[in-house]
Amino acid sequence: MAKRFALLSTSGTLTLILFMSFFDNFTQIPMIAPYAASLGAGALMTGWIVSIYSVTNTLGNIAAGVVLDKFGRRLPLVVGLLWAGLAVFLYGAAGTPGELLAIRAFHGLGGSIIVPAIFAMTADASATDQRGRNMARIGAMIGIAAITGPMVSGILRSAWGPNAVFI
C-alpha cells in the first residue's frame, strides 16, 4: 500500500510539473508575436522569435536522453525547471527583438530537459502493466494545457496587459 501511495504521489507530482511546463508555453504562444512586434520586430524576426523556442527545445531534447542517463533524473529535472523559470522571468526584461530571440532560445533549451525527465521518471516509477495508462495521463495533461493556456493568456492580457503572461 505504501509503495502504491508513493507511486501515486510521484505520478501526480510529475503530471502537475508537466502540465505547468506546457501551460506556461501555451499561455505565451498567443502573446509572443504581438510582444515581438511591440519591440520593433519585423515579420521575419517575429517568425524566428516564435519558432526559436522549438528549435532549441528540439535540439536539447535530443541531448536530454544522454544527460538523464548520465546524471539521473531528478537533478536534470530540477535544473531544467530552474532554468525555465529564470527564462520566464527574463521575458519582461527584453527591450529589443534580438533580446527576445535570445530569451526564447534560452527558454527552449532550458525547458528541453523537463519532458524527457518526466517521461523517464514516470516510466521508472510505473509497473510495466501501468506504463501505458500513466503515459496517457501525461499526454492528456499536455492536451489540457494546450486548451486552457491560450484562454488564460487572453484573460491575463485583458486584465493586466500583455506582460502578465510572462510572470
mmCIF file of N, CA and C in Angstrom, residues 48-144:
data_model
loop_
_atom_site.group_PDB
_atom_site.id
_atom_site.type_symbol
_atom_site.label_atom_id
_atom_site.label_comp_id
_atom_site.label_asym_id
_atom_site.label_seq_id
_atom_site.Cartn_x
_atom_site.Cartn_y
_atom_site.Cartn_z
ATOM 1 N N TRP A 48 11.082 34.094 -36.408
ATOM 2 C CA TRP A 48 12.205 33.476 -35.697
ATOM 3 C C TRP A 48 11.972 33.466 -34.192
ATOM 4 N N ILE A 49 11.462 34.555 -33.672
ATOM 5 C CA ILE A 49 11.213 34.645 -32.230
ATOM 6 C C ILE A 49 10.191 33.599 -31.798
ATOM 7 N N VAL A 50 9.153 33.427 -32.594
ATOM 8 C CA VAL A 50 8.134 32.427 -32.256
ATOM 9 C C VAL A 50 8.716 31.019 -32.335
ATOM 10 N N SER A 51 9.509 30.749 -33.367
ATOM 11 C CA SER A 51 9.955 29.370 -33.603
ATOM 12 C C SER A 51 11.244 28.971 -32.892
ATOM 13 N N ILE A 52 12.054 29.917 -32.465
ATOM 14 C CA ILE A 52 13.364 29.561 -31.904
ATOM 15 C C ILE A 52 13.244 28.707 -30.650
ATOM 16 N N TYR A 53 12.193 28.903 -29.874
ATOM 17 C CA TYR A 53 11.980 28.055 -28.701
ATOM 18 C C TYR A 53 11.959 26.588 -29.134
ATOM 19 N N SER A 54 11.189 26.283 -30.172
ATOM 20 C CA SER A 54 11.073 24.895 -30.630
ATOM 21 C C SER A 54 12.375 24.374 -31.212
ATOM 22 N N VAL A 55 13.135 25.234 -31.869
ATOM 23 C CA VAL A 55 14.428 24.819 -32.424
ATOM 24 C C VAL A 55 15.364 24.379 -31.300
ATOM 25 N N THR A 56 15.544 25.246 -30.311
ATOM 26 C CA THR A 56 16.472 24.901 -29.228
ATOM 27 C C THR A 56 15.914 23.793 -28.339
ATOM 28 N N ASN A 57 14.588 23.753 -28.189
ATOM 29 C CA ASN A 57 13.979 22.704 -27.382
ATOM 30 C C ASN A 57 14.173 21.340 -28.040
ATOM 31 N N THR A 58 14.013 21.279 -29.351
ATOM 32 C CA THR A 58 14.196 20.017 -30.071
ATOM 33 C C THR A 58 15.640 19.539 -29.975
ATOM 34 N N LEU A 59 16.579 20.435 -30.192
ATOM 35 C CA LEU A 59 17.990 20.054 -30.076
ATOM 36 C C LEU A 59 18.318 19.615 -28.651
ATOM 37 N N GLY A 60 17.787 20.323 -27.680
ATOM 38 C CA GLY A 60 18.001 19.951 -26.286
ATOM 39 C C GLY A 60 17.361 18.626 -25.922
ATOM 40 N N ASN A 61 16.185 18.341 -26.494
ATOM 41 C CA ASN A 61 15.530 17.050 -26.250
ATOM 42 C C ASN A 61 16.421 15.899 -26.686
ATOM 43 N N ILE A 62 17.100 16.074 -27.807
ATOM 44 C CA ILE A 62 17.978 15.021 -28.313
ATOM 45 C C ILE A 62 19.115 14.762 -27.324
ATOM 46 N N ALA A 63 19.687 15.824 -26.783
ATOM 47 C CA ALA A 63 20.778 15.683 -25.814
ATOM 48 C C ALA A 63 20.277 15.240 -24.442
ATOM 49 N N ALA A 64 19.022 15.501 -24.140
ATOM 50 C CA ALA A 64 18.487 15.217 -22.799
ATOM 51 C C ALA A 64 18.597 13.749 -22.416
ATOM 52 N N GLY A 65 18.398 12.866 -23.368
ATOM 53 C CA GLY A 65 18.494 11.440 -23.057
ATOM 54 C C GLY A 65 19.855 11.069 -22.499
ATOM 55 N N VAL A 66 20.893 11.590 -23.109
ATOM 56 C CA VAL A 66 22.257 11.317 -22.639
ATOM 57 C C VAL A 66 22.453 11.904 -21.244
ATOM 58 N N VAL A 67 21.995 13.127 -21.050
ATOM 59 C CA VAL A 67 22.132 13.792 -19.745
ATOM 60 C C VAL A 67 21.402 13.000 -18.665
ATOM 61 N N LEU A 68 20.178 12.568 -18.962
ATOM 62 C CA LEU A 68 19.383 11.823 -17.976
ATOM 63 C C LEU A 68 20.018 10.480 -17.641
ATOM 64 N N ASP A 69 20.578 9.825 -18.630
ATOM 65 C CA ASP A 69 21.221 8.535 -18.368
ATOM 66 C C ASP A 69 22.530 8.699 -17.592
ATOM 67 N N LYS A 70 23.202 9.813 -17.787
ATOM 68 C CA LYS A 70 24.480 10.031 -17.108
ATOM 69 C C LYS A 70 24.312 10.586 -15.690
ATOM 70 N N PHE A 71 23.373 11.514 -15.506
ATOM 71 C CA PHE A 71 23.254 12.214 -14.224
ATOM 72 C C PHE A 71 22.003 11.848 -13.423
ATOM 73 N N GLY A 72 21.224 10.915 -13.922
ATOM 74 C CA GLY A 72 19.986 10.569 -13.232
ATOM 75 C C GLY A 72 18.842 11.447 -13.708
ATOM 76 N N ARG A 73 17.717 11.323 -13.038
ATOM 77 C CA ARG A 73 16.515 12.019 -13.489
ATOM 78 C C ARG A 73 16.259 13.318 -12.721
ATOM 79 N N ARG A 74 16.405 13.245 -11.415
ATOM 80 C CA ARG A 74 15.963 14.350 -10.557
ATOM 81 C C ARG A 74 16.783 15.626 -10.747
ATOM 82 N N LEU A 75 18.105 15.540 -10.684
ATOM 83 C CA LEU A 75 18.937 16.742 -10.796
ATOM 84 C C LEU A 75 18.717 17.463 -12.130
ATOM 85 N N PRO A 76 18.764 16.770 -13.272
ATOM 86 C CA PRO A 76 18.488 17.476 -14.522
ATOM 87 C C PRO A 76 17.085 18.095 -14.562
ATOM 88 N N LEU A 77 16.096 17.415 -13.976
ATOM 89 C CA LEU A 77 14.747 17.981 -13.945
ATOM 90 C C LEU A 77 14.737 19.283 -13.143
ATOM 91 N N VAL A 78 15.357 19.278 -11.990
ATOM 92 C CA VAL A 78 15.404 20.487 -11.157
ATOM 93 C C VAL A 78 16.133 21.612 -11.891
ATOM 94 N N VAL A 79 17.254 21.293 -12.519
ATOM 95 C CA VAL A 79 17.999 22.304 -13.279
ATOM 96 C C VAL A 79 17.131 22.855 -14.410
ATOM 97 N N GLY A 80 16.442 21.974 -15.127
ATOM 98 C CA GLY A 80 15.564 22.416 -16.211
ATOM 99 C C GLY A 80 14.442 23.319 -15.722
ATOM 100 N N LEU A 81 13.848 22.966 -14.588
ATOM 101 C CA LEU A 81 12.770 23.791 -14.035
ATOM 102 C C LEU A 81 13.278 25.165 -13.603
ATOM 103 N N LEU A 82 14.430 25.195 -12.949
ATOM 104 C CA LEU A 82 15.003 26.477 -12.527
ATOM 105 C C LEU A 82 15.384 27.331 -13.739
ATOM 106 N N TRP A 83 15.969 26.688 -14.732
ATOM 107 C CA TRP A 83 16.372 27.370 -15.964
ATOM 108 C C TRP A 83 15.147 27.967 -16.651
ATOM 109 N N ALA A 84 14.104 27.160 -16.823
ATOM 110 C CA ALA A 84 12.884 27.639 -17.480
ATOM 111 C C ALA A 84 12.237 28.759 -16.666
ATOM 112 N N GLY A 85 12.256 28.626 -15.351
ATOM 113 C CA GLY A 85 11.702 29.679 -14.502
ATOM 114 C C GLY A 85 12.446 30.994 -14.659
ATOM 115 N N LEU A 86 13.765 30.924 -14.713
ATOM 116 C CA LEU A 86 14.573 32.122 -14.938
ATOM 117 C C LEU A 86 14.235 32.740 -16.290
ATOM 118 N N ALA A 87 14.090 31.900 -17.300
ATOM 119 C CA ALA A 87 13.777 32.394 -18.641
ATOM 120 C C ALA A 87 12.453 33.150 -18.650
ATOM 121 N N VAL A 88 11.444 32.604 -17.997
ATOM 122 C CA VAL A 88 10.142 33.276 -17.957
ATOM 123 C C VAL A 88 10.281 34.648 -17.296
ATOM 124 N N PHE A 89 11.061 34.719 -16.248
ATOM 125 C CA PHE A 89 11.309 35.989 -15.564
ATOM 126 C C PHE A 89 11.981 36.990 -16.511
ATOM 127 N N LEU A 90 12.872 36.514 -17.373
ATOM 128 C CA LEU A 90 13.626 37.396 -18.265
ATOM 129 C C LEU A 90 12.784 38.007 -19.386
ATOM 130 N N TYR A 91 11.674 37.374 -19.752
ATOM 131 C CA TYR A 91 10.853 37.905 -20.845
ATOM 132 C C TYR A 91 10.508 39.374 -20.632
ATOM 133 N N GLY A 92 10.155 39.729 -19.427
ATOM 134 C CA GLY A 92 9.775 41.108 -19.142
ATOM 135 C C GLY A 92 10.917 42.093 -19.293
ATOM 136 N N ALA A 93 12.148 41.603 -19.298
ATOM 137 C CA ALA A 93 13.318 42.471 -19.418
ATOM 138 C C ALA A 93 13.733 42.707 -20.864
ATOM 139 N N ALA A 94 13.144 41.975 -21.800
ATOM 140 C CA ALA A 94 13.532 42.130 -23.208
ATOM 141 C C ALA A 94 13.198 43.543 -23.681
ATOM 142 N N GLY A 95 14.182 44.192 -24.276
ATOM 143 C CA GLY A 95 13.972 45.547 -24.777
ATOM 144 C C GLY A 95 14.100 45.662 -26.283
ATOM 145 N N THR A 96 14.613 44.599 -26.912
ATOM 146 C CA THR A 96 14.789 44.590 -28.363
ATOM 147 C C THR A 96 14.353 43.223 -28.896
ATOM 148 N N PRO A 97 14.071 43.157 -30.194
ATOM 149 C CA PRO A 97 13.743 41.847 -30.769
ATOM 150 C C PRO A 97 14.873 40.829 -30.589
ATOM 151 N N GLY A 98 16.122 41.274 -30.704
ATOM 152 C CA GLY A 98 17.253 40.367 -30.513
ATOM 153 C C GLY A 98 17.308 39.795 -29.106
ATOM 154 N N GLU A 99 17.020 40.624 -28.125
ATOM 155 C CA GLU A 99 16.988 40.134 -26.741
ATOM 156 C C GLU A 99 15.863 39.124 -26.546
ATOM 157 N N LEU A 100 14.705 39.402 -27.124
ATOM 158 C CA LEU A 100 13.588 38.463 -27.010
ATOM 159 C C LEU A 100 13.931 37.143 -27.701
ATOM 160 N N LEU A 101 14.592 37.210 -28.846
ATOM 161 C CA LEU A 101 15.031 35.999 -29.541
ATOM 162 C C LEU A 101 15.970 35.187 -28.652
ATOM 163 N N ALA A 102 16.931 35.852 -28.027
ATOM 164 C CA ALA A 102 17.882 35.155 -27.151
ATOM 165 C C ALA A 102 17.173 34.528 -25.950
ATOM 166 N N ILE A 103 16.226 35.238 -25.374
ATOM 167 C CA ILE A 103 15.484 34.704 -24.226
ATOM 168 C C ILE A 103 14.664 33.492 -24.639
ATOM 169 N N ARG A 104 14.023 33.567 -25.803
ATOM 170 C CA ARG A 104 13.237 32.416 -26.290
ATOM 171 C C ARG A 104 14.141 31.210 -26.531
ATOM 172 N N ALA A 105 15.312 31.431 -27.108
ATOM 173 C CA ALA A 105 16.258 30.332 -27.337
ATOM 174 C C ALA A 105 16.708 29.738 -26.007
ATOM 175 N N PHE A 106 17.030 30.589 -25.065
ATOM 176 C CA PHE A 106 17.442 30.170 -23.722
ATOM 177 C C PHE A 106 16.326 29.371 -23.044
ATOM 178 N N HIS A 107 15.100 29.856 -23.155
ATOM 179 C CA HIS A 107 13.949 29.177 -22.551
ATOM 180 C C HIS A 107 13.756 27.790 -23.171
ATOM 181 N N GLY A 108 13.825 27.711 -24.486
ATOM 182 C CA GLY A 108 13.645 26.423 -25.159
ATOM 183 C C GLY A 108 14.689 25.401 -24.754
ATOM 184 N N LEU A 109 15.924 25.845 -24.645
ATOM 185 C CA LEU A 109 16.996 24.934 -24.248
ATOM 186 C C LEU A 109 16.821 24.485 -22.801
ATOM 187 N N GLY A 110 16.511 25.414 -21.926
ATOM 188 C CA GLY A 110 16.311 25.057 -20.519
ATOM 189 C C GLY A 110 15.132 24.126 -20.314
ATOM 190 N N GLY A 111 14.073 24.373 -21.063
ATOM 191 C CA GLY A 111 12.886 23.531 -20.935
ATOM 192 C C GLY A 111 13.024 22.168 -21.588
ATOM 193 N N SER A 112 14.064 21.990 -22.383
ATOM 194 C CA SER A 112 14.196 20.748 -23.155
ATOM 195 C C SER A 112 14.438 19.512 -22.301
ATOM 196 N N ILE A 113 14.889 19.674 -21.105
ATOM 197 C CA ILE A 113 15.157 18.521 -20.236
ATOM 198 C C ILE A 113 13.903 18.081 -19.491
ATOM 199 N N ILE A 114 12.941 18.971 -19.338
ATOM 200 C CA ILE A 114 11.788 18.710 -18.472
ATOM 201 C C ILE A 114 10.956 17.531 -18.958
ATOM 202 N N VAL A 115 10.519 17.553 -20.197
ATOM 203 C CA VAL A 115 9.632 16.492 -20.696
ATOM 204 C C VAL A 115 10.331 15.133 -20.730
ATOM 205 N N PRO A 116 11.547 15.030 -21.289
ATOM 206 C CA PRO A 116 12.204 13.723 -21.242
ATOM 207 C C PRO A 116 12.411 13.214 -19.812
ATOM 208 N N ALA A 117 12.737 14.115 -18.892
ATOM 209 C CA ALA A 117 12.930 13.695 -17.496
ATOM 210 C C ALA A 117 11.632 13.167 -16.904
ATOM 211 N N ILE A 118 10.540 13.853 -17.167
ATOM 212 C CA ILE A 118 9.256 13.417 -16.604
ATOM 213 C C ILE A 118 8.818 12.095 -17.212
ATOM 214 N N PHE A 119 8.972 11.946 -18.515
ATOM 215 C CA PHE A 119 8.614 10.662 -19.124
ATOM 216 C C PHE A 119 9.491 9.537 -18.580
ATOM 217 N N ALA A 120 10.794 9.790 -18.441
ATOM 218 C CA ALA A 120 11.693 8.757 -17.907
ATOM 219 C C ALA A 120 11.349 8.426 -16.462
ATOM 220 N N MET A 121 11.085 9.442 -15.648
ATOM 221 C CA MET A 121 10.743 9.201 -14.244
ATOM 222 C C MET A 121 9.414 8.461 -14.117
ATOM 223 N N THR A 122 8.469 8.807 -14.974
ATOM 224 C CA THR A 122 7.180 8.117 -14.953
ATOM 225 C C THR A 122 7.358 6.659 -15.335
ATOM 226 N N ALA A 123 8.140 6.409 -16.366
ATOM 227 C CA ALA A 123 8.401 5.020 -16.767
ATOM 228 C C ALA A 123 9.121 4.266 -15.658
ATOM 229 N N ASP A 124 10.101 4.907 -15.036
ATOM 230 C CA ASP A 124 10.849 4.267 -13.949
ATOM 231 C C ASP A 124 9.947 3.910 -12.776
ATOM 232 N N ALA A 125 8.978 4.770 -12.474
ATOM 233 C CA ALA A 125 8.123 4.578 -11.297
ATOM 234 C C ALA A 125 6.902 3.709 -11.575
ATOM 235 N N SER A 126 6.664 3.364 -12.833
ATOM 236 C CA SER A 126 5.452 2.630 -13.204
ATOM 237 C C SER A 126 5.716 1.142 -13.358
ATOM 238 N N ALA A 127 4.773 0.359 -12.887
ATOM 239 C CA ALA A 127 4.809 -1.073 -13.183
ATOM 240 C C ALA A 127 4.597 -1.231 -14.688
ATOM 241 N N THR A 128 5.150 -2.271 -15.252
ATOM 242 C CA THR A 128 5.061 -2.483 -16.694
ATOM 243 C C THR A 128 3.625 -2.412 -17.200
ATOM 244 N N ASP A 129 2.701 -3.002 -16.458
ATOM 245 C CA ASP A 129 1.312 -3.017 -16.920
ATOM 246 C C ASP A 129 0.584 -1.688 -16.692
ATOM 247 N N GLN A 130 1.249 -0.705 -16.091
ATOM 248 C CA GLN A 130 0.643 0.607 -15.845
ATOM 249 C C GLN A 130 1.294 1.732 -16.661
ATOM 250 N N ARG A 131 2.366 1.422 -17.367
ATOM 251 C CA ARG A 131 3.087 2.471 -18.094
ATOM 252 C C ARG A 131 2.218 3.163 -19.131
ATOM 253 N N GLY A 132 1.501 2.397 -19.904
ATOM 254 C CA GLY A 132 0.647 2.992 -20.937
ATOM 255 C C GLY A 132 -0.370 3.946 -20.347
ATOM 256 N N ARG A 133 -1.010 3.531 -19.277
ATOM 257 C CA ARG A 133 -2.005 4.374 -18.608
ATOM 258 C C ARG A 133 -1.355 5.652 -18.066
ATOM 259 N N ASN A 134 -0.192 5.508 -17.443
ATOM 260 C CA ASN A 134 0.480 6.682 -16.882
ATOM 261 C C ASN A 134 0.965 7.638 -17.972
ATOM 262 N N MET A 135 1.466 7.096 -19.072
ATOM 263 C CA MET A 135 1.892 7.949 -20.181
ATOM 264 C C MET A 135 0.686 8.644 -20.814
ATOM 265 N N ALA A 136 -0.433 7.936 -20.911
ATOM 266 C CA ALA A 136 -1.647 8.536 -21.469
ATOM 267 C C ALA A 136 -2.128 9.699 -20.609
ATOM 268 N N ARG A 137 -2.031 9.557 -19.303
ATOM 269 C CA ARG A 137 -2.442 10.639 -18.403
ATOM 270 C C ARG A 137 -1.559 11.870 -18.635
ATOM 271 N N ILE A 138 -0.280 11.637 -18.803
ATOM 272 C CA ILE A 138 0.623 12.755 -19.080
ATOM 273 C C ILE A 138 0.267 13.404 -20.416
ATOM 274 N N GLY A 139 0.010 12.588 -21.422
ATOM 275 C CA GLY A 139 -0.396 13.124 -22.721
ATOM 276 C C GLY A 139 -1.669 13.948 -22.627
ATOM 277 N N ALA A 140 -2.615 13.482 -21.826
ATOM 278 C CA ALA A 140 -3.862 14.230 -21.640
ATOM 279 C C ALA A 140 -3.597 15.581 -20.984
ATOM 280 N N MET A 141 -2.657 15.622 -20.063
ATOM 281 C CA MET A 141 -2.327 16.891 -19.403
ATOM 282 C C MET A 141 -1.746 17.890 -20.402
ATOM 283 N N ILE A 142 -0.972 17.388 -21.360
ATOM 284 C CA ILE A 142 -0.444 18.268 -22.402
ATOM 285 C C ILE A 142 -1.607 18.852 -23.203
ATOM 286 N N GLY A 143 -2.575 18.008 -23.538
ATOM 287 C CA GLY A 143 -3.758 18.476 -24.260
ATOM 288 C C GLY A 143 -4.559 19.496 -23.471
ATOM 289 N N ILE A 144 -4.737 19.246 -22.183
ATOM 290 C CA ILE A 144 -5.476 20.194 -21.336
ATOM 291 C C ILE A 144 -4.736 21.529 -21.256
#
